[in-house]
PDB file of C-alpha atoms in Angstrom:
ATOM      1  CA  UNK A 671      41.248 -14.110   4.605  1.00 53.00           C
ATOM      2  CA  UNK A 672      39.952 -17.124   6.496  1.00 64.00           C
ATOM      3  CA  UNK A 673      39.065 -20.137   4.377  1.00 73.00           C
ATOM      4  CA  UNK A 674      35.666 -21.585   5.230  1.00 86.00           C
ATOM      5  CA  UNK A 675      35.551 -25.337   5.654  1.00 95.00           C
ATOM      6  CA  UNK A 676      33.258 -26.614   2.924  1.00 97.00           C
ATOM      7  CA  UNK A 677      30.737 -29.357   3.578  1.00 98.00           C
ATOM      8  CA  UNK A 678      28.364 -31.497   1.532  1.00 98.00           C
ATOM      9  CA  UNK A 679      25.327 -33.268   3.029  1.00 98.00           C
ATOM     10  CA  UNK A 680      24.047 -36.568   1.630  1.00 97.00           C
ATOM     11  CA  UNK A 681      20.838 -37.908   3.164  1.00 96.00           C
ATOM     12  CA  UNK A 682      17.703 -39.267   1.511  1.00 94.00           C
ATOM     13  CA  UNK A 683      15.392 -37.464   3.942  1.00 93.00           C
ATOM     14  CA  UNK A 684      14.838 -33.776   3.208  1.00 95.00           C
ATOM     15  CA  UNK A 685      13.969 -33.003   6.839  1.00 95.00           C
ATOM     16  CA  UNK A 686      17.238 -34.555   8.051  1.00 93.00           C
ATOM     17  CA  UNK A 687      19.298 -32.596   5.528  1.00 95.00           C
ATOM     18  CA  UNK A 688      17.471 -29.394   6.414  1.00 96.00           C
ATOM     19  CA  UNK A 689      17.906 -29.942  10.173  1.00 96.00           C
ATOM     20  CA  UNK A 690      21.638 -30.681   9.838  1.00 96.00           C
ATOM     21  CA  UNK A 691      22.126 -27.684   7.561  1.00 96.00           C
ATOM     22  CA  UNK A 692      20.447 -25.376  10.111  1.00 96.00           C
ATOM     23  CA  UNK A 693      22.440 -26.830  13.022  1.00 96.00           C
ATOM     24  CA  UNK A 694      25.707 -26.359  11.144  1.00 95.00           C
ATOM     25  CA  UNK A 695      24.833 -22.732  10.341  1.00 94.00           C
ATOM     26  CA  UNK A 696      23.860 -22.014  13.926  1.00 96.00           C
ATOM     27  CA  UNK A 697      26.656 -23.758  15.824  1.00 96.00           C
ATOM     28  CA  UNK A 698      29.502 -23.952  13.293  1.00 94.00           C
ATOM     29  CA  UNK A 699      29.465 -20.764  11.214  1.00 91.00           C
ATOM     30  CA  UNK A 700      32.953 -21.575   9.926  1.00 92.00           C
ATOM     31  CA  UNK A 701      31.434 -24.508   8.006  1.00 95.00           C
ATOM     32  CA  UNK A 702      29.893 -23.661   4.653  1.00 95.00           C
ATOM     33  CA  UNK A 703      27.355 -26.102   3.202  1.00 96.00           C
ATOM     34  CA  UNK A 704      28.114 -26.040  -0.526  1.00 97.00           C
ATOM     35  CA  UNK A 705      25.709 -28.759  -1.602  1.00 97.00           C
ATOM     36  CA  UNK A 706      23.231 -31.461  -0.734  1.00 97.00           C
ATOM     37  CA  UNK A 707      22.095 -34.707  -2.311  1.00 97.00           C
ATOM     38  CA  UNK A 708      19.565 -37.440  -1.578  1.00 96.00           C
ATOM     39  CA  UNK A 709      21.006 -40.393  -3.490  1.00 96.00           C
ATOM     40  CA  UNK A 710      24.227 -42.232  -4.287  1.00 96.00           C
ATOM     41  CA  UNK A 711      24.113 -40.954  -7.871  1.00 96.00           C
ATOM     42  CA  UNK A 712      23.593 -37.292  -6.962  1.00 97.00           C
ATOM     43  CA  UNK A 713      25.970 -37.497  -3.995  1.00 97.00           C
ATOM     44  CA  UNK A 714      28.757 -38.892  -6.165  1.00 96.00           C
ATOM     45  CA  UNK A 715      28.231 -36.145  -8.736  1.00 96.00           C
ATOM     46  CA  UNK A 716      28.117 -33.459  -6.033  1.00 97.00           C
ATOM     47  CA  UNK A 717      31.312 -34.609  -4.315  1.00 97.00           C
ATOM     48  CA  UNK A 718      33.237 -34.722  -7.591  1.00 95.00           C
ATOM     49  CA  UNK A 719      31.967 -31.293  -8.699  1.00 96.00           C
ATOM     50  CA  UNK A 720      32.074 -29.442  -5.359  1.00 95.00           C
ATOM     51  CA  UNK A 721      35.221 -31.006  -3.826  1.00 96.00           C
ATOM     52  CA  UNK A 722      34.125 -30.487  -0.192  1.00 97.00           C
ATOM     53  CA  UNK A 723      36.405 -30.687   2.833  1.00 97.00           C
ATOM     54  CA  UNK A 724      33.829 -32.695   4.830  1.00 97.00           C
ATOM     55  CA  UNK A 725      30.988 -34.960   3.705  1.00 98.00           C
ATOM     56  CA  UNK A 726      28.095 -35.733   6.047  1.00 97.00           C
ATOM     57  CA  UNK A 727      26.974 -39.105   4.714  1.00 96.00           C
ATOM     58  CA  UNK A 728      23.860 -41.101   5.514  1.00 94.00           C
ATOM     59  CA  UNK A 729      24.187 -44.885   5.300  1.00 91.00           C
ATOM     60  CA  UNK A 730      20.796 -45.806   3.822  1.00 90.00           C
ATOM     61  CA  UNK A 731      20.002 -43.873   0.640  1.00 92.00           C
ATOM     62  CA  UNK A 732      17.336 -44.206  -2.058  1.00 88.00           C
ATOM     63  CA  UNK A 733      19.523 -46.034  -4.536  1.00 94.00           C
ATOM     64  CA  UNK A 734      22.062 -47.812  -2.324  1.00 94.00           C
ATOM     65  CA  UNK A 735      24.220 -47.105   0.694  1.00 93.00           C
ATOM     66  CA  UNK A 736      26.813 -44.561   1.684  1.00 93.00           C
ATOM     67  CA  UNK A 737      29.343 -47.380   1.432  1.00 92.00           C
ATOM     68  CA  UNK A 738      28.308 -47.933  -2.215  1.00 94.00           C
ATOM     69  CA  UNK A 739      28.946 -44.245  -2.857  1.00 95.00           C
ATOM     70  CA  UNK A 740      32.388 -44.350  -1.260  1.00 94.00           C
ATOM     71  CA  UNK A 741      33.291 -47.427  -3.306  1.00 94.00           C
ATOM     72  CA  UNK A 742      32.517 -45.575  -6.531  1.00 94.00           C
ATOM     73  CA  UNK A 743      34.699 -42.544  -5.810  1.00 92.00           C
ATOM     74  CA  UNK A 744      37.979 -42.355  -7.718  1.00 87.00           C
ATOM     75  CA  UNK A 745      39.652 -40.887  -4.594  1.00 87.00           C
ATOM     76  CA  UNK A 746      38.663 -39.672  -1.148  1.00 89.00           C
ATOM     77  CA  UNK A 747      40.331 -36.397  -0.283  1.00 93.00           C
ATOM     78  CA  UNK A 748      37.796 -35.269   2.300  1.00 96.00           C
ATOM     79  CA  UNK A 749      36.745 -36.166   5.825  1.00 96.00           C
ATOM     80  CA  UNK A 750      33.596 -38.252   6.312  1.00 95.00           C
ATOM     81  CA  UNK A 751      31.078 -37.944   9.105  1.00 94.00           C
ATOM     82  CA  UNK A 752      28.498 -40.709   8.942  1.00 91.00           C
ATOM     83  CA  UNK A 753      24.930 -39.819   9.884  1.00 89.00           C
ATOM     84  CA  UNK A 754      22.488 -42.658  10.411  1.00 76.00           C
ATOM     85  CA  UNK A 755      19.652 -43.862  12.583  1.00 68.00           C
ATOM     86  CA  UNK A 756      20.831 -47.469  12.173  1.00 60.00           C
ATOM     87  CA  UNK A 757      23.146 -48.483  15.010  1.00 61.00           C
ATOM     88  CA  UNK A 758      24.164 -51.734  13.259  1.00 60.00           C
ATOM     89  CA  UNK A 759      26.274 -49.654  10.830  1.00 55.00           C
ATOM     90  CA  UNK A 760      28.342 -48.010  13.559  1.00 54.00           C
ATOM     91  CA  UNK A 761      31.167 -50.552  13.546  1.00 53.00           C
ATOM     92  CA  UNK A 762      31.455 -50.681   9.745  1.00 56.00           C
ATOM     93  CA  UNK A 763      31.423 -46.880   9.540  1.00 51.00           C
TER      94      UNK A 763
END
């Protein structure tokens, strides 16, 4: 049995989450989206509960930044793919 690679999407814009989810389903069927969140608080909870292999993480969220979220995690045992429209965060990411 092939293990699907699990993913979690964190972005404060519903349309962005929805678009990414659809693109992943269409072009990367081996990736399974197991959850979504729109804030640092909900993203943190989702990562801890779902234990994804990959997190797609927006930088600017409703209640902080993706960096704030990462700083609050007890451990990071997943890959991160940053998603942002702000090019000034590219180097820090």
